[in-house]
Short mmCIF file of C-alpha atoms in Angstrom, two decimals:
data_model
loop_
_atom_site.label_atom_id
_atom_site.label_comp_id
_atom_site.label_asym_id
_atom_site.label_seq_id
_atom_site.Cartn_x
_atom_site.Cartn_y
_atom_site.Cartn_z
CA UNK A 1 -19.89 -95.81 43.43
CA UNK A 2 -18.49 -92.86 41.13
CA UNK A 3 -17.29 -90.12 43.52
CA UNK A 4 -17.85 -86.52 41.60
CA UNK A 5 -16.44 -83.18 42.38
CA UNK A 6 -19.50 -82.71 43.91
CA UNK A 7 -19.33 -85.26 46.41
CA UNK A 8 -15.68 -84.81 47.71
CA UNK A 9 -13.74 -82.14 45.39
CA UNK A 10 -11.14 -84.48 44.49
CA UNK A 11 -11.60 -86.17 41.75
CA UNK A 12 -14.28 -84.72 38.22
CA UNK A 13 -17.22 -86.60 37.61
CA UNK A 14 -17.51 -89.48 35.61
CA UNK A 15 -19.70 -88.81 33.30
CA UNK A 16 -20.57 -92.22 30.74
CA UNK A 17 -20.83 -90.83 27.14
CA UNK A 18 -18.61 -92.17 24.79
CA UNK A 19 -15.56 -89.79 23.34
CA UNK A 20 -13.30 -90.56 20.96
CA UNK A 21 -9.56 -90.53 22.56
CA UNK A 22 -7.34 -87.89 21.44
CA UNK A 23 -4.19 -86.62 22.59
CA UNK A 24 -2.50 -82.70 21.53
CA UNK A 25 -2.43 -81.34 18.36
CA UNK A 26 1.12 -82.40 16.79
CA UNK A 27 3.54 -79.77 17.89
CA UNK A 28 3.01 -76.40 18.43
CA UNK A 29 -0.23 -76.78 17.32
CA UNK A 30 -1.60 -75.77 20.33
CA UNK A 31 0.44 -73.25 21.56
CA UNK A 32 -0.21 -71.38 18.61
CA UNK A 33 -3.87 -71.49 18.91
CA UNK A 34 -3.70 -69.99 22.06
CA UNK A 35 -1.32 -67.41 21.75
CA UNK A 36 -4.17 -66.76 18.68
CA UNK A 37 -6.90 -66.56 20.89
CA UNK A 38 -5.53 -64.53 23.33
CA UNK A 39 -3.80 -61.97 20.82
CA UNK A 40 -7.51 -61.39 19.50
CA UNK A 41 -9.30 -61.11 23.04
CA UNK A 42 -6.63 -58.59 23.66
CA UNK A 43 -7.43 -56.28 20.63
CA UNK A 44 -11.43 -56.39 21.44
CA UNK A 45 -11.89 -52.84 21.55
CA UNK A 46 -14.58 -53.24 25.07
CA UNK A 47 -11.27 -54.81 26.96
CA UNK A 48 -10.48 -51.71 28.61
CA UNK A 49 -13.59 -51.95 31.06
CA UNK A 50 -13.49 -55.42 31.52
CA UNK A 51 -13.04 -56.14 35.38
CA UNK A 52 -10.00 -58.78 35.97
CA UNK A 53 -13.32 -61.76 36.50
CA UNK A 54 -14.83 -60.93 32.56
CA UNK A 55 -10.99 -60.91 31.26
CA UNK A 56 -10.35 -64.93 33.21
CA UNK A 57 -14.41 -65.70 31.73
CA UNK A 58 -13.35 -64.72 28.25
CA UNK A 59 -10.16 -66.38 28.12
CA UNK A 60 -11.16 -69.25 29.17
CA UNK A 61 -14.21 -69.99 27.21
CA UNK A 62 -12.19 -69.43 24.11
CA UNK A 63 -9.59 -71.77 25.60
CA UNK A 64 -12.48 -74.23 26.35
CA UNK A 65 -13.81 -74.13 23.24
CA UNK A 66 -10.50 -75.39 21.51
CA UNK A 67 -10.05 -78.41 24.00
CA UNK A 68 -13.87 -78.90 23.57
CA UNK A 69 -13.23 -79.06 19.55
CA UNK A 70 -10.18 -81.73 20.19
CA UNK A 71 -12.79 -83.75 22.28
CA UNK A 72 -11.31 -83.46 25.27
CA UNK A 73 -13.34 -83.24 28.67
CA UNK A 74 -13.00 -79.79 29.89
CA UNK A 75 -13.29 -78.32 33.48
CA UNK A 76 -13.52 -75.09 34.61
CA UNK A 77 -15.24 -72.49 36.80
CA UNK A 78 -17.28 -69.73 35.38
CA UNK A 79 -16.72 -70.62 31.76
CA UNK A 80 -18.55 -71.22 29.02
CA UNK A 81 -18.43 -74.67 26.87
CA UNK A 82 -17.17 -76.66 29.70
CA UNK A 83 -18.10 -80.30 30.90
CA UNK A 84 -18.12 -79.54 34.62
CA UNK A 85 -16.87 -77.08 37.23
CA UNK A 86 -13.22 -76.38 38.37
CA UNK A 87 -11.20 -79.62 38.95
CA UNK A 88 -7.52 -78.35 40.38
CA UNK A 89 -6.46 -75.78 38.12
CA UNK A 90 -8.83 -73.27 36.79
CA UNK A 91 -8.88 -75.23 33.34
CA UNK A 92 -8.06 -78.92 32.55
CA UNK A 93 -8.51 -80.95 29.43
CA UNK A 94 -8.49 -84.46 30.04
CA UNK A 95 -8.44 -87.93 28.40
CA UNK A 96 -10.79 -90.62 29.37
CA UNK A 97 -10.99 -94.54 28.63
CA UNK A 98 -14.02 -95.29 29.45
CA UNK A 99 -13.68 -93.88 33.33
CA UNK A 100 -9.74 -94.33 32.76
CA UNK A 101 -7.95 -91.01 33.15
CA UNK A 102 -5.03 -91.73 30.62
CA UNK A 103 -4.03 -88.42 29.63
CA UNK A 104 -4.10 -85.01 30.99
CA UNK A 105 -3.12 -82.77 27.85
CA UNK A 106 -4.00 -79.46 29.28
CA UNK A 107 -3.55 -77.47 32.93
CA UNK A 108 -3.94 -73.75 32.88
CA UNK A 109 -3.75 -71.35 35.17
CA UNK A 110 -4.59 -66.99 35.00
CA UNK A 111 -3.68 -64.87 37.48
CA UNK A 112 -4.70 -61.02 37.17
CA UNK A 113 -3.16 -59.82 40.67
CA UNK A 114 0.87 -59.61 40.52
CA UNK A 115 0.93 -60.30 44.24
CA UNK A 116 -1.02 -64.05 43.72
CA UNK A 117 0.86 -65.01 40.45
CA UNK A 118 3.51 -67.20 41.30
CA UNK A 119 1.47 -69.13 43.90
CA UNK A 120 -0.80 -70.32 40.71
CA UNK A 121 2.14 -70.77 38.98
CA UNK A 122 3.88 -72.92 40.96
CA UNK A 123 0.40 -75.34 41.26
CA UNK A 124 1.53 -75.92 37.51
CA UNK A 125 4.92 -77.23 38.81
CA UNK A 126 3.12 -79.73 40.66
CA UNK A 127 0.92 -81.21 37.44
CA UNK A 128 1.65 -83.56 34.95
CA UNK A 129 0.64 -82.75 31.36
CA UNK A 130 1.20 -82.00 28.28
CA UNK A 131 1.60 -78.23 28.15
CA UNK A 132 1.55 -75.75 30.85
CA UNK A 133 -0.62 -72.59 30.70
CA UNK A 134 0.13 -69.22 32.48
CA UNK A 135 -1.92 -66.13 31.69
CA UNK A 136 -1.19 -63.03 33.90
CA UNK A 137 -0.80 -59.41 33.75
CA UNK A 138 2.43 -57.31 33.74
CA UNK A 139 2.30 -53.52 33.82
CA UNK A 140 4.76 -53.12 31.52
CA UNK A 141 7.31 -55.28 28.90
CA UNK A 142 10.01 -54.87 31.58
CA UNK A 143 8.14 -56.23 34.30
CA UNK A 144 6.57 -59.12 31.63
CA UNK A 145 10.33 -60.39 31.37
CA UNK A 146 11.01 -60.12 35.25
CA UNK A 147 8.28 -62.54 35.62
CA UNK A 148 9.09 -64.56 32.80
CA UNK A 149 13.09 -65.10 34.12
CA UNK A 150 11.40 -65.31 37.24
CA UNK A 151 9.05 -68.45 36.06
CA UNK A 152 11.49 -70.23 34.31
CA UNK A 153 13.85 -69.97 37.31
CA UNK A 154 11.25 -71.62 39.75
CA UNK A 155 11.04 -74.22 36.77
CA UNK A 156 14.63 -74.77 36.21
CA UNK A 157 14.53 -75.13 40.01
CA UNK A 158 11.88 -77.37 41.15
CA UNK A 159 13.42 -81.03 41.74
CA UNK A 160 10.61 -82.47 39.81
CA UNK A 161 10.70 -80.73 36.51
CA UNK A 162 11.07 -83.23 33.99
CA UNK A 163 13.01 -83.01 30.68
CA UNK A 164 10.37 -82.39 27.90
CA UNK A 165 7.78 -79.88 30.43
CA UNK A 166 6.25 -77.75 28.14
CA UNK A 167 4.59 -74.38 29.39
CA UNK A 168 3.21 -71.58 27.34
CA UNK A 169 3.64 -68.04 29.72
CA UNK A 170 1.49 -65.48 28.64
CA UNK A 171 1.34 -61.82 29.88
CA UNK A 172 -0.44 -58.97 28.69
CA UNK A 173 1.51 -56.13 28.66
CA UNK A 174 -0.32 -53.05 29.74
CA UNK A 175 1.75 -50.44 28.43
CA UNK A 176 1.63 -51.93 24.36
CA UNK A 177 -2.42 -53.31 25.50
CA UNK A 178 -1.46 -56.71 23.80
CA UNK A 179 -0.17 -59.99 25.51
CA UNK A 180 3.35 -61.15 24.83
CA UNK A 181 4.28 -65.10 25.08
CA UNK A 182 6.92 -67.39 25.58
CA UNK A 183 7.13 -71.07 25.12
CA UNK A 184 9.57 -73.07 27.35
CA UNK A 185 10.31 -76.01 27.12
CA UNK A 186 12.35 -77.73 30.14
CA UNK A 187 16.02 -79.47 29.86
CA UNK A 188 18.23 -80.83 32.12
CA UNK A 189 20.85 -78.17 33.30
#
């Protein structure tokens, strides 16, 4: 029998539907697409009235749409364009061959509350994926830089970080009214 998320909370449902075998888009195209989407969302004239929940919904739905266009299995709670609910992370793109998981294309965490941000970020340290995305809130440019430096320090300090681990760290900087982004690829120090 197939164990599903609904029955155990551990595994995504394995639907018997054929999908092409895909891996991540080449180079930094994926990061670029995600950054463009975040920048577009930040320009929405109505976003001043959005709750944290609405920000998360829009972001996850738009990034999920990219995953669906690439024919990945997409899992995420409270978002459109997903195959099923949240699975371990706020948003996940997976590749299957038959019922066998062969690749994790994207892991994404988003956190709008600064006190909880690092708990969510540390989940990304544990995961293996082609791209790990952290989306967060910063009140100022200096706060954004502090957050980025701390995240990079945690990546470098984490014993199981591997050379080539790729991160997109995107923070909505309130004083600017837009996202700032940093791509980080871990190297052995």
